[in-house]
mmCIF file of C-alpha atoms in Angstrom:
data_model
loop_
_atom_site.group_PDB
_atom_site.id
_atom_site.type_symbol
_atom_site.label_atom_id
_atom_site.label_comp_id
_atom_site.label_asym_id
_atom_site.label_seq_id
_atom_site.Cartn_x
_atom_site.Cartn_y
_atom_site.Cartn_z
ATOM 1 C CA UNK A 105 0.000 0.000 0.000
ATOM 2 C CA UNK A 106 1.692 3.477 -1.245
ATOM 3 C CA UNK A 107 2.010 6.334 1.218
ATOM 4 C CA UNK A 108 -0.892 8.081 2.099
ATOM 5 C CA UNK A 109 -0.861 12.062 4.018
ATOM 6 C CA UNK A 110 -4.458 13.170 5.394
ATOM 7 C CA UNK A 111 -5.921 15.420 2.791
ATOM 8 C CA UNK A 112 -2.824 14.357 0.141
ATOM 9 C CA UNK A 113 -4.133 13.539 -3.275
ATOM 10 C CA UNK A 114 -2.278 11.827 -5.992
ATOM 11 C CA UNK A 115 -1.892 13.702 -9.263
ATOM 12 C CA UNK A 116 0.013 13.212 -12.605
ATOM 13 C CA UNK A 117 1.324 16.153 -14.392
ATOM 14 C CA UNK A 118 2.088 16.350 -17.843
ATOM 15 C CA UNK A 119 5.873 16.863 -19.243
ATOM 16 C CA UNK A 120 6.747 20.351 -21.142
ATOM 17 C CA UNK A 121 6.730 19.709 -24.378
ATOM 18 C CA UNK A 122 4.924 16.154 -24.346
ATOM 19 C CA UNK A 123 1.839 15.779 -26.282
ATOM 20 C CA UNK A 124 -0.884 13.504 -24.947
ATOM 21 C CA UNK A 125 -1.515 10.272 -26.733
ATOM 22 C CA UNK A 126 -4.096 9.237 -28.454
ATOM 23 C CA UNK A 127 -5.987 5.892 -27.739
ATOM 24 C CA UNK A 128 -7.896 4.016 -25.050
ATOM 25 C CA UNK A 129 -6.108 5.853 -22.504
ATOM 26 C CA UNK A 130 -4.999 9.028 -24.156
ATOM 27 C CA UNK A 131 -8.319 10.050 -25.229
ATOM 28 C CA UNK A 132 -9.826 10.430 -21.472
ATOM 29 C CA UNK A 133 -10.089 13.648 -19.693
ATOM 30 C CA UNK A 134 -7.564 12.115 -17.513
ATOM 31 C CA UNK A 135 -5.044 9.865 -18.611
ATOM 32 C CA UNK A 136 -3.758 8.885 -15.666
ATOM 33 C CA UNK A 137 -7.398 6.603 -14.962
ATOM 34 C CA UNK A 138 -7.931 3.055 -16.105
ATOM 35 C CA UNK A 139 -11.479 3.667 -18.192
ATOM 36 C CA UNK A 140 -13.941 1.164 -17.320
ATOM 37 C CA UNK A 141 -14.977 -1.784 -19.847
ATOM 38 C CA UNK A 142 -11.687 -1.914 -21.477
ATOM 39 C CA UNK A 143 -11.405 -4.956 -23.644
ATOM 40 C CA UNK A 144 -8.235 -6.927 -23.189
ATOM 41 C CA UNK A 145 -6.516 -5.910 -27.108
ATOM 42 C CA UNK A 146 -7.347 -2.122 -25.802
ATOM 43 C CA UNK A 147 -5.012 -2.629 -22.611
ATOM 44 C CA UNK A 148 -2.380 -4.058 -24.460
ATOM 45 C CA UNK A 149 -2.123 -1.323 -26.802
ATOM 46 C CA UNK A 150 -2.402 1.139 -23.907
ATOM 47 C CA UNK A 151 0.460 -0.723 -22.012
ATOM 48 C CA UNK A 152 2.543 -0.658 -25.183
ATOM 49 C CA UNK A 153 1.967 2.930 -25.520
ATOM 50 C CA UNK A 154 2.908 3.632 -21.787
ATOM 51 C CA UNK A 155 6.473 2.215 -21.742
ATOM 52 C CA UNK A 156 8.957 4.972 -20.995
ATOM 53 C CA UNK A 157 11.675 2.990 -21.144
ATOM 54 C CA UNK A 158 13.712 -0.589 -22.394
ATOM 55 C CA UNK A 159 16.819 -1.194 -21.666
ATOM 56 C CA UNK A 160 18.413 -4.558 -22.128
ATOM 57 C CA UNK A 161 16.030 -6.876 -20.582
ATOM 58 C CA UNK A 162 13.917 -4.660 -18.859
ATOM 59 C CA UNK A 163 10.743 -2.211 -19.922
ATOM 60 C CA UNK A 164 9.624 0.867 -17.843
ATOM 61 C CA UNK A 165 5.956 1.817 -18.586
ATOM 62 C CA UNK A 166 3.748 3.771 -16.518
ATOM 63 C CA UNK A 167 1.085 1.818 -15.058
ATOM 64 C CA UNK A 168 -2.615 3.711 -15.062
ATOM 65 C CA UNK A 169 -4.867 3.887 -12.143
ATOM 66 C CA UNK A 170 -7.057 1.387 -11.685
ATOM 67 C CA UNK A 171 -5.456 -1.710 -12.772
ATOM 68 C CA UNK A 172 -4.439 -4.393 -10.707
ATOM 69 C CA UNK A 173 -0.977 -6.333 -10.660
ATOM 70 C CA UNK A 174 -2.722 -9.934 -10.107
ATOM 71 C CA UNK A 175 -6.104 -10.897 -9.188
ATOM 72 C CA UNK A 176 -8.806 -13.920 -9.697
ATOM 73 C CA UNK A 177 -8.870 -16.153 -12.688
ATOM 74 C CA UNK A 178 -10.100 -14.762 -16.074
ATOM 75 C CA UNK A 179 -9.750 -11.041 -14.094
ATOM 76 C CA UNK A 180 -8.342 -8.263 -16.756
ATOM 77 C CA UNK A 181 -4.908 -7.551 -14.878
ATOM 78 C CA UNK A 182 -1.471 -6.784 -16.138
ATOM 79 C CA UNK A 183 -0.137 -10.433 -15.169
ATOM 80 C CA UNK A 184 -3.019 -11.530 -17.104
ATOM 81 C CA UNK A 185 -1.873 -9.651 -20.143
ATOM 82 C CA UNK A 186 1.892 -9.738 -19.707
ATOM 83 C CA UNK A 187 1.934 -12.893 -22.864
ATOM 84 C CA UNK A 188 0.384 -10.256 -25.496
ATOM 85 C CA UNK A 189 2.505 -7.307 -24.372
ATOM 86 C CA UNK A 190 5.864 -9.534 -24.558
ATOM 87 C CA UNK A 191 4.517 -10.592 -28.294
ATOM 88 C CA UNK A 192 3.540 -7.010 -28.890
ATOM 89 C CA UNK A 193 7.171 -5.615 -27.757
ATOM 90 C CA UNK A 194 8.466 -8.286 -30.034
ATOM 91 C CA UNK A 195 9.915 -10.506 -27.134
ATOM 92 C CA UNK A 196 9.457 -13.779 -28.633
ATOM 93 C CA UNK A 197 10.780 -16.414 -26.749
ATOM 94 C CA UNK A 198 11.500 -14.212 -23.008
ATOM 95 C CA UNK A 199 7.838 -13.681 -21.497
ATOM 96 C CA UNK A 200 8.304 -10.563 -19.101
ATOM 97 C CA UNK A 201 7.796 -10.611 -15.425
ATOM 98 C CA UNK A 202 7.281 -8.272 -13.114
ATOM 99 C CA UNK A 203 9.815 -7.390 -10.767
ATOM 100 C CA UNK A 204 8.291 -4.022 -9.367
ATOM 101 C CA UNK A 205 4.406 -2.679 -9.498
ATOM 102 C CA UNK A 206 2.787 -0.317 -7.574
ATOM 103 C CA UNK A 207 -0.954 -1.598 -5.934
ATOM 104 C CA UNK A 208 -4.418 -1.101 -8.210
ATOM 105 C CA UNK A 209 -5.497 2.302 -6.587
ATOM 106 C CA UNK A 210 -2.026 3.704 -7.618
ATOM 107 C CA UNK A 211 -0.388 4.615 -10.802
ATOM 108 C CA UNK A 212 2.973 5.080 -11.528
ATOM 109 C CA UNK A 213 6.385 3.201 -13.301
ATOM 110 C CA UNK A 214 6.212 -0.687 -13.133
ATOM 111 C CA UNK A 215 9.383 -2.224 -13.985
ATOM 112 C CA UNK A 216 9.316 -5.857 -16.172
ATOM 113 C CA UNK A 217 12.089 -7.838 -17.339
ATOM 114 C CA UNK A 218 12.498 -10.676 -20.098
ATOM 115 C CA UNK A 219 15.262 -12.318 -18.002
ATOM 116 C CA UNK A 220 14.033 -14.354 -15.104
ATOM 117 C CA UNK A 221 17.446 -14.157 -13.575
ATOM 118 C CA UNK A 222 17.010 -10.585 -13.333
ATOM 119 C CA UNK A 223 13.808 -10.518 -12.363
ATOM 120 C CA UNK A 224 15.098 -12.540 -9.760
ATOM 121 C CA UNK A 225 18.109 -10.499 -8.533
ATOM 122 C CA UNK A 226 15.951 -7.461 -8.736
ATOM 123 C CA UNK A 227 12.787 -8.937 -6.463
ATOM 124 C CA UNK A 228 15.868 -9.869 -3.927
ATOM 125 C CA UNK A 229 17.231 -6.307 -3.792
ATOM 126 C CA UNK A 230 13.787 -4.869 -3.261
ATOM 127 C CA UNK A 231 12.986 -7.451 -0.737
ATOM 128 C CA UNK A 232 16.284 -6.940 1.435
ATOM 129 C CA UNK A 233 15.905 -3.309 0.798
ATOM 130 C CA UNK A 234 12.169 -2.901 2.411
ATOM 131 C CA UNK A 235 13.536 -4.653 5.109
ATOM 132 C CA UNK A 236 15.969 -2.592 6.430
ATOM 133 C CA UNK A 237 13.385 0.346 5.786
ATOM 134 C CA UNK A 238 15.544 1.920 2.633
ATOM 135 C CA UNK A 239 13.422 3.376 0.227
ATOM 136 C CA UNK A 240 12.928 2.268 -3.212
ATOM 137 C CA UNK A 241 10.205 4.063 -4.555
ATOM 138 C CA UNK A 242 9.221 8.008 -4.787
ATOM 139 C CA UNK A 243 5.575 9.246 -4.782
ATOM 140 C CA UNK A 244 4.266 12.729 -5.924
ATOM 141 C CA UNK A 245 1.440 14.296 -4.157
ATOM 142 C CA UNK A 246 -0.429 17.668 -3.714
ATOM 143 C CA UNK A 247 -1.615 18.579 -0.564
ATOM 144 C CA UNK A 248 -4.941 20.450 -0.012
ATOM 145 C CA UNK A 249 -2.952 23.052 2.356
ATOM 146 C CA UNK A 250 0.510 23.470 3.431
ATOM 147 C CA UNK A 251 2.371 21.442 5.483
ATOM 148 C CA UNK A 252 4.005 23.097 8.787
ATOM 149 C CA UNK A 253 6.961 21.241 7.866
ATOM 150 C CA UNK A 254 9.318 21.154 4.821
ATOM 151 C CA UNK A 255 10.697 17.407 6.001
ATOM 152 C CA UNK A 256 10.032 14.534 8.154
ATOM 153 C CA UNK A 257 8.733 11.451 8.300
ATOM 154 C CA UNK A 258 4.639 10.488 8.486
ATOM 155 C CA UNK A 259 3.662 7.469 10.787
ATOM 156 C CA UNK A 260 0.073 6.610 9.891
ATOM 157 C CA UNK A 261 -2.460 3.749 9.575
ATOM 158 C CA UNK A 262 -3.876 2.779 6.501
ATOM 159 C CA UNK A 263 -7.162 1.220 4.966
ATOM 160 C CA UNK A 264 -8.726 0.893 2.099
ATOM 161 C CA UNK A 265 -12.357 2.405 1.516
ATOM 162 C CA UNK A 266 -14.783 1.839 -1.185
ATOM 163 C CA UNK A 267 -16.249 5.855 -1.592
ATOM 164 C CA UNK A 268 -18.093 6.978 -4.785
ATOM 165 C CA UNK A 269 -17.583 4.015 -6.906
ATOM 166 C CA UNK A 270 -13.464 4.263 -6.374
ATOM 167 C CA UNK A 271 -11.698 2.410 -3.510
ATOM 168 C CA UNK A 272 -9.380 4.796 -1.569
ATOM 169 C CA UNK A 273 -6.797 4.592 0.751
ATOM 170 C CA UNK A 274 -7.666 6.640 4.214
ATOM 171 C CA UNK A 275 -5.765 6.951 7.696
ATOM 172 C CA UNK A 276 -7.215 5.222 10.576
ATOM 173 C CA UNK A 277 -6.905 6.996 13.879
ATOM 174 C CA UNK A 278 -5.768 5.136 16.965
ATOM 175 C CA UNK A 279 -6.106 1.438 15.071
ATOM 176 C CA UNK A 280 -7.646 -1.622 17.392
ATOM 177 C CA UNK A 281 -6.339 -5.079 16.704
ATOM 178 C CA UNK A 282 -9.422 -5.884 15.025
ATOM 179 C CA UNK A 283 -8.236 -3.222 12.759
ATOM 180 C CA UNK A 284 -4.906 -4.977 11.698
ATOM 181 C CA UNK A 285 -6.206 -8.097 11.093
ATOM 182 C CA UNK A 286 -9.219 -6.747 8.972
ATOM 183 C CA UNK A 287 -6.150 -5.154 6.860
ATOM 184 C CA UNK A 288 -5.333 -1.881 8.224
ATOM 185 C CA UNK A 289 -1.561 -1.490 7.710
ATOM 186 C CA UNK A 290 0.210 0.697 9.997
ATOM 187 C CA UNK A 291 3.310 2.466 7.593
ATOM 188 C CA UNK A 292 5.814 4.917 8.039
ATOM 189 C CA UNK A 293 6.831 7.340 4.972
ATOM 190 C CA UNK A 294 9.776 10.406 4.808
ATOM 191 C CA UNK A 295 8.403 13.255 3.164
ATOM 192 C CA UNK A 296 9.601 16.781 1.207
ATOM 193 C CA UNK A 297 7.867 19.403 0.347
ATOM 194 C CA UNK A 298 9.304 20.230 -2.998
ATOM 195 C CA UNK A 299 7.211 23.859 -4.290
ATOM 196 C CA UNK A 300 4.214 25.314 -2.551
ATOM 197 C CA UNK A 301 2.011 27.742 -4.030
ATOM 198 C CA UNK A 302 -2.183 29.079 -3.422
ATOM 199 C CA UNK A 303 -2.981 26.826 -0.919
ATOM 200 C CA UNK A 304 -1.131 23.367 -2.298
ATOM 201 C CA UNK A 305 1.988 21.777 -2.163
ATOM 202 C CA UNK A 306 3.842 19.421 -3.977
ATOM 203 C CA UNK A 307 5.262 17.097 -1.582
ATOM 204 C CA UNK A 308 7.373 13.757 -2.333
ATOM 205 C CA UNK A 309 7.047 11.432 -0.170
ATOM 206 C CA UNK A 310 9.217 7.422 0.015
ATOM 207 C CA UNK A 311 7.541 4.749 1.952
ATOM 208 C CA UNK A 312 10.021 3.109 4.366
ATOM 209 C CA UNK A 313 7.395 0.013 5.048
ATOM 210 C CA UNK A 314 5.171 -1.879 3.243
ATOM 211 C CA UNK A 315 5.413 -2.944 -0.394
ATOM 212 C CA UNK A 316 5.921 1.026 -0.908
#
């Protein structure tokens, strides 16, 4: 579960000079949102069209909102998918794996790889790496309000809520142990603010537990 501040909001901004792209992703108001009832062939070429970058055996793409990592048999996820996209990359015989992926309610880079080995040596350093409470991944968010501080770290609790047809991830004050084992995870996150302006801040923020 990513890193969640009381009142933060997640929000993708669009490069200078970048032009939006066109297709089953490119065409909504805003990009960054998995649109409902896509057909598997539409996700595929909306996956192809979101990788940033390959290098040797492994493919950067920017995973939309929405769409889950795994999940039931015959679900639409990206491990569900990951055959066509390798064919569609022109990976013939190396199906890609993922090695790093962010949860369903978040978007953001997901890193694949061909090679198994590196998947392998990859999922290790990320594993040893959460452990010791190192980050490995960087969120952007902007905060209704400024924070009092520029830097320091956020201890909260975490749960998922189903509000307005979207599942969101709120803090949970004081948690029970009911709580925890009905899935409230209890994180811990460093945080920057990074620009402020009317009202708002862009803060960056590295989870230090959890998957992150």
């Amino acid at each position: 579960m990513g890193p969640v501040v009381p009142e933060f909001s997640r929000h993708q901004r669009q490069p200078r000079g970048s032009r939006q792209r066109s297709g089953p992703l490119g065409d909504q108001p805003f990009p960054g949102l998995l649109p409902k009832n896509l057909s598997r062939e539409e996700l595929v070429d909306a996956l192809r069209a979101a990788v940033v970058d390959r290098k040797g055996p492994l493919v950067t793409l920017n995973k939309p909102q929405g769409l889950p990592v795994t999940g039931k048999p015959g679900e639409l996820t990206l491990f569900s998918v990951l055959p066509e996209l390798s064919q569609s990359l022109g990976l013939r015989e190396q199906e890609l794996q993922v090695v790093r992926a962010s949860g369903k309610e978040s978007s953001g880079l997901v890193l694949l790889s061909s090679c198994p080995q590196t998947a392998s040596r990859l999922q290790k350093y990320f594993t040893h790496a959460r452990r010791a409470q190192r980050p490995t991944a960087t969120y952007c968010a902007v905060t209704d309000g400024i924070p009092a501080a520029s830097e320091g770290k956020i201890q909260a609790a975490l749960k998922l809520e189903h509000i307005d047809g979207v599942n969101l991830t709120v803090p949970v004050k004081a948690p029970s142990r009911k709580d925890i084992l009905e899935g409230v995870k209890k994180t811990l996150s460093h945080f920057r603010v990074v620009a402020t302006g009317s009202g708002c801040a862009l803060v960056q923020l590295q989870p230090l537990t959890g998957p992150g």
